[in-house]
XYZ file of C-alpha atoms in Angstrom:
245
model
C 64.836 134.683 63.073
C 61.381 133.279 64.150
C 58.904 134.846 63.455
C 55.635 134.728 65.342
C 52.266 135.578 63.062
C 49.879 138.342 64.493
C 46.301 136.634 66.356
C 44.577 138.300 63.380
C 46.522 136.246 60.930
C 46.415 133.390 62.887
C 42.367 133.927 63.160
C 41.681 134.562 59.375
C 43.655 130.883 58.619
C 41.562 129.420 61.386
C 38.474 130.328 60.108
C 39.551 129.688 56.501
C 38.583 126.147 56.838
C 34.905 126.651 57.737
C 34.508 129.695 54.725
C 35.618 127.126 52.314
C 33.425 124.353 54.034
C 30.702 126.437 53.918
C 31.042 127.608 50.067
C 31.335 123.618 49.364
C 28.702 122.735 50.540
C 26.432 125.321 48.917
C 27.817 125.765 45.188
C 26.480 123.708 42.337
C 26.925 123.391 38.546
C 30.089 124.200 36.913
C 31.492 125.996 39.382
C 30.997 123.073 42.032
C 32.789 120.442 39.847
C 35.895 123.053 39.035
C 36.166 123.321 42.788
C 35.998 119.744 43.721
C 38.456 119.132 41.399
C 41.193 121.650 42.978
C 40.264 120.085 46.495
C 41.297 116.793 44.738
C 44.264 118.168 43.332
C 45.338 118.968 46.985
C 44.620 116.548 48.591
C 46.699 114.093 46.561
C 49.209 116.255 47.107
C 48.795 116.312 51.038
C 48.915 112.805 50.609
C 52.187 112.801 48.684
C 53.270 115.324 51.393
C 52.751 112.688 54.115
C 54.284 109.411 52.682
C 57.546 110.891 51.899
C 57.560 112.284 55.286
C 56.591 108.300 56.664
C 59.533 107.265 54.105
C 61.805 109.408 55.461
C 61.744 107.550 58.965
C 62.068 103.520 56.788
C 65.319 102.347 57.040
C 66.386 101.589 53.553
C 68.605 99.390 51.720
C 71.799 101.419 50.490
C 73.014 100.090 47.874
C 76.288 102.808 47.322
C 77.262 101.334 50.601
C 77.890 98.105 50.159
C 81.515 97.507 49.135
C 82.342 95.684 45.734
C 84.983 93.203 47.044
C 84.590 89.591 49.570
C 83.533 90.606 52.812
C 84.071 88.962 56.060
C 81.587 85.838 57.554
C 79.913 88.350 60.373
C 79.300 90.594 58.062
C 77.264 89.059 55.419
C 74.062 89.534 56.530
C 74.123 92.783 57.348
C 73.215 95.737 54.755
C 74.384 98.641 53.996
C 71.476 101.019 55.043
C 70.586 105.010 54.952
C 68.816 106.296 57.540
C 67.464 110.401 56.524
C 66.779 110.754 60.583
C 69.049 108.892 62.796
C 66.095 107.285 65.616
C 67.129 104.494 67.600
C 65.658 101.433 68.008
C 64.465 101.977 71.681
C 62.840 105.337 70.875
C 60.740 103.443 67.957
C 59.389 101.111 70.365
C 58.723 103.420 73.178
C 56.248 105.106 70.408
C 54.627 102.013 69.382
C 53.842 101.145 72.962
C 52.690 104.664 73.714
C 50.199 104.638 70.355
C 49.289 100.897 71.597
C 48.367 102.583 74.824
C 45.201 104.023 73.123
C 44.162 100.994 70.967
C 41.651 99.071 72.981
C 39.575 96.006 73.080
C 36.596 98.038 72.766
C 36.791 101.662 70.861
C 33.283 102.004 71.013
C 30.378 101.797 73.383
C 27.177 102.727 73.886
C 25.907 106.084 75.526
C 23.967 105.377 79.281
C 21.274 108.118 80.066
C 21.519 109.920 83.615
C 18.227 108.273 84.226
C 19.584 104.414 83.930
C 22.622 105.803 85.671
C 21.244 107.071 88.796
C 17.852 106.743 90.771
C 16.221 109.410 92.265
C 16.025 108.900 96.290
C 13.196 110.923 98.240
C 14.369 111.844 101.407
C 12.752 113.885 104.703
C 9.794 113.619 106.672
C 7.719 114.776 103.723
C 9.390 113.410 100.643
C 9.616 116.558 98.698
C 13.384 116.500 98.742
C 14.731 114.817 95.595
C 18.312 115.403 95.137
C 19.978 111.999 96.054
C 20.642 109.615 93.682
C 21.228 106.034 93.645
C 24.190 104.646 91.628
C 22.244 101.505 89.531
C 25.248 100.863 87.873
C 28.593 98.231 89.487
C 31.075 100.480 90.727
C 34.632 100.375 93.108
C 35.298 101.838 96.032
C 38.733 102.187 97.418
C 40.534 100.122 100.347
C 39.609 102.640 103.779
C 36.567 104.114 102.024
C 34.103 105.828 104.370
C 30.612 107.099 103.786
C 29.960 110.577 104.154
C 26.744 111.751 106.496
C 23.951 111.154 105.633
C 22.856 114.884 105.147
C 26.055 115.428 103.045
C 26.201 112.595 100.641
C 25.113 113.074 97.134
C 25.410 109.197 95.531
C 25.148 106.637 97.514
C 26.802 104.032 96.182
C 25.250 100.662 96.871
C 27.443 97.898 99.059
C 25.559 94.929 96.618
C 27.387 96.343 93.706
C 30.768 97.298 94.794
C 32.992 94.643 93.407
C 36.764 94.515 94.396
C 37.775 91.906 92.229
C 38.093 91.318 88.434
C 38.184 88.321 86.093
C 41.138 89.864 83.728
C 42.184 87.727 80.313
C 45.794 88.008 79.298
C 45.022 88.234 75.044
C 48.340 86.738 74.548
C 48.432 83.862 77.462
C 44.947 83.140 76.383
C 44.564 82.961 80.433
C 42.113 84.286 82.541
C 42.946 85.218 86.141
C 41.338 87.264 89.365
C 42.920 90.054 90.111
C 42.342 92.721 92.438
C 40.875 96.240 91.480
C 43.489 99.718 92.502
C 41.432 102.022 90.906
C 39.397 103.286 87.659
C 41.411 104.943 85.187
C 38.694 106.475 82.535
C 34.632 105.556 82.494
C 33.744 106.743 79.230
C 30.545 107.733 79.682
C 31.309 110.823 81.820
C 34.658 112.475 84.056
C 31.966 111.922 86.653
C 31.508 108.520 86.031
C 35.316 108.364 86.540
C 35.500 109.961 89.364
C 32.630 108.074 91.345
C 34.183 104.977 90.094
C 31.131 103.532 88.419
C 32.244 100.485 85.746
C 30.422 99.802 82.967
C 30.833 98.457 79.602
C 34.221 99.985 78.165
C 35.582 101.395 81.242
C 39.464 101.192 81.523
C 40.728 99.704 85.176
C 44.045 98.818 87.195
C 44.205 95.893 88.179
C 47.260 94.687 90.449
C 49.364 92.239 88.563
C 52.341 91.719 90.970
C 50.939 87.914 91.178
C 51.739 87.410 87.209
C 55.147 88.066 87.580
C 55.511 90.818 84.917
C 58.808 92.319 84.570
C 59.798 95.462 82.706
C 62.938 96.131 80.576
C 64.859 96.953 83.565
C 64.065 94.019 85.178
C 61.520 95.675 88.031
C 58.309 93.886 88.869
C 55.291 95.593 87.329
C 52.509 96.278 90.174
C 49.606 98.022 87.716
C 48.350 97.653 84.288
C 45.311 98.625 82.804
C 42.560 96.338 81.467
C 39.135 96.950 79.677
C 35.898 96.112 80.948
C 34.271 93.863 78.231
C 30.964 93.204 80.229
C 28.235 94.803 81.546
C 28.667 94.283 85.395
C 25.253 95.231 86.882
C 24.230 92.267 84.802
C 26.227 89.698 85.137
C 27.542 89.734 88.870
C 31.044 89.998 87.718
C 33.482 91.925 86.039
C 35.072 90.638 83.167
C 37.667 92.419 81.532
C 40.625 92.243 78.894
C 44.282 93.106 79.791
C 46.183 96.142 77.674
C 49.404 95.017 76.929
């Protein structure tokens, strides 16, 4: 029978963590080095822990199974093997490719202030109303994009720095091609960012590949893939970016 624990249980474990955070940080002497070494102690443990459960998954020589007489010419070189949790082949690779998904060109980049973002645009007969802003930064528009009125729009989005194309680098062609921009997946500066399409340094884009001639297992041709910007834009004139594959 499962059992479910109570939200006050569930609470006190939560908040476990920061009590013995906070006592850590603030004992000294004896005391201090007695508890360091317990938090040692369990932590090799936890570690333990983990690497048998990593072990578990390795396909491993079995050496019980592996019979004692002459075996046949297609068998020799295959091995006996033990597997603790039966995972197929395909499944393995679909999890590499999703956790390769997330590792990208660059993992870091640096922070942009709303004030080198956006430029403040006075507006009326007087001048007193400030709350446009002026993108300063590249950024994509899509195909049948329209401007809103003038009275309504927010960011105005400059037509010098709207860029359609990109020059995308295949890492394992060593290639560089222009390809066309569908749309920007993640700015990570801000969700806003995102969703005004603005591209700066680290932003991830799809770019249409069809031209390439990528095909997928199946044998379909892939249209989209996702490439890093590895430039700044509003610099250079163009956008430069690396392929995820």
């Amino acid at each position: 029978m499962l059992t479910i624990p109570s939200p006050s249980r569930r609470k006190r474990e939560a908040r476990a963590v920061h009590r013995s955070s906070a006592t850590a940080q603030k004992i000294v002497g004896l005391k201090a080095k007695i508890l360091h070494a317990k938090r040692h102690a369990e932590k090799v443990q936890l570690k333990k822990t983990l690497k048998a459960h990593d072990e578990r998954n390795v396909k491993q020589k079995d050496s019980a199974a592996s019979p004692d007489g002459a075996l046949p010419t297609y068998l020799l070189d295959r091995e006996g093997q033990k597997d603790a949790k039966a995972l197929s082949t395909a499944i393995k690779e679909k999890r590499k490719d999703k956790a390769a998904k997330y590792a990208v060109p660059l993992p870091k980049v640096r922070g942009i202030a709303e004030d080198e973002m956006f430029k403040v645009m006075r507006t009326g007969k007087s001048k007193k109303k400030a709350w446009k802003r002026m993108v300063t930064k590249a950024t994509f528009v899509g195909e049948g994009f329209t401007r809103k009125p003038v009275k309504m729009e927010r960011f105005v989005r400059p037509m010098a720095l709207r860029y359609k194309k990109a020059n995308v680098t295949h890492p394992d062609l060593k290639a560089t091609f222009q390809l066309q921009i569908l749309g920007v997946k993640k700015n990570p500066q801000s969700p806003m960012y995102t969703q005004l399409g603005v591209l700066t340094k680290g932003t991830v884009i799809e770019v249409n590949v069809s031209e390439l001639g990528m095909v997928t297992a199946g044998g379909k041709v892939v249209f989209g893939k996702y490439a890093q910007v590895t430039n700044n834009p509003e610099n250079d004139g163009c956008i430069n970016a690396v392929l995820l594959v």
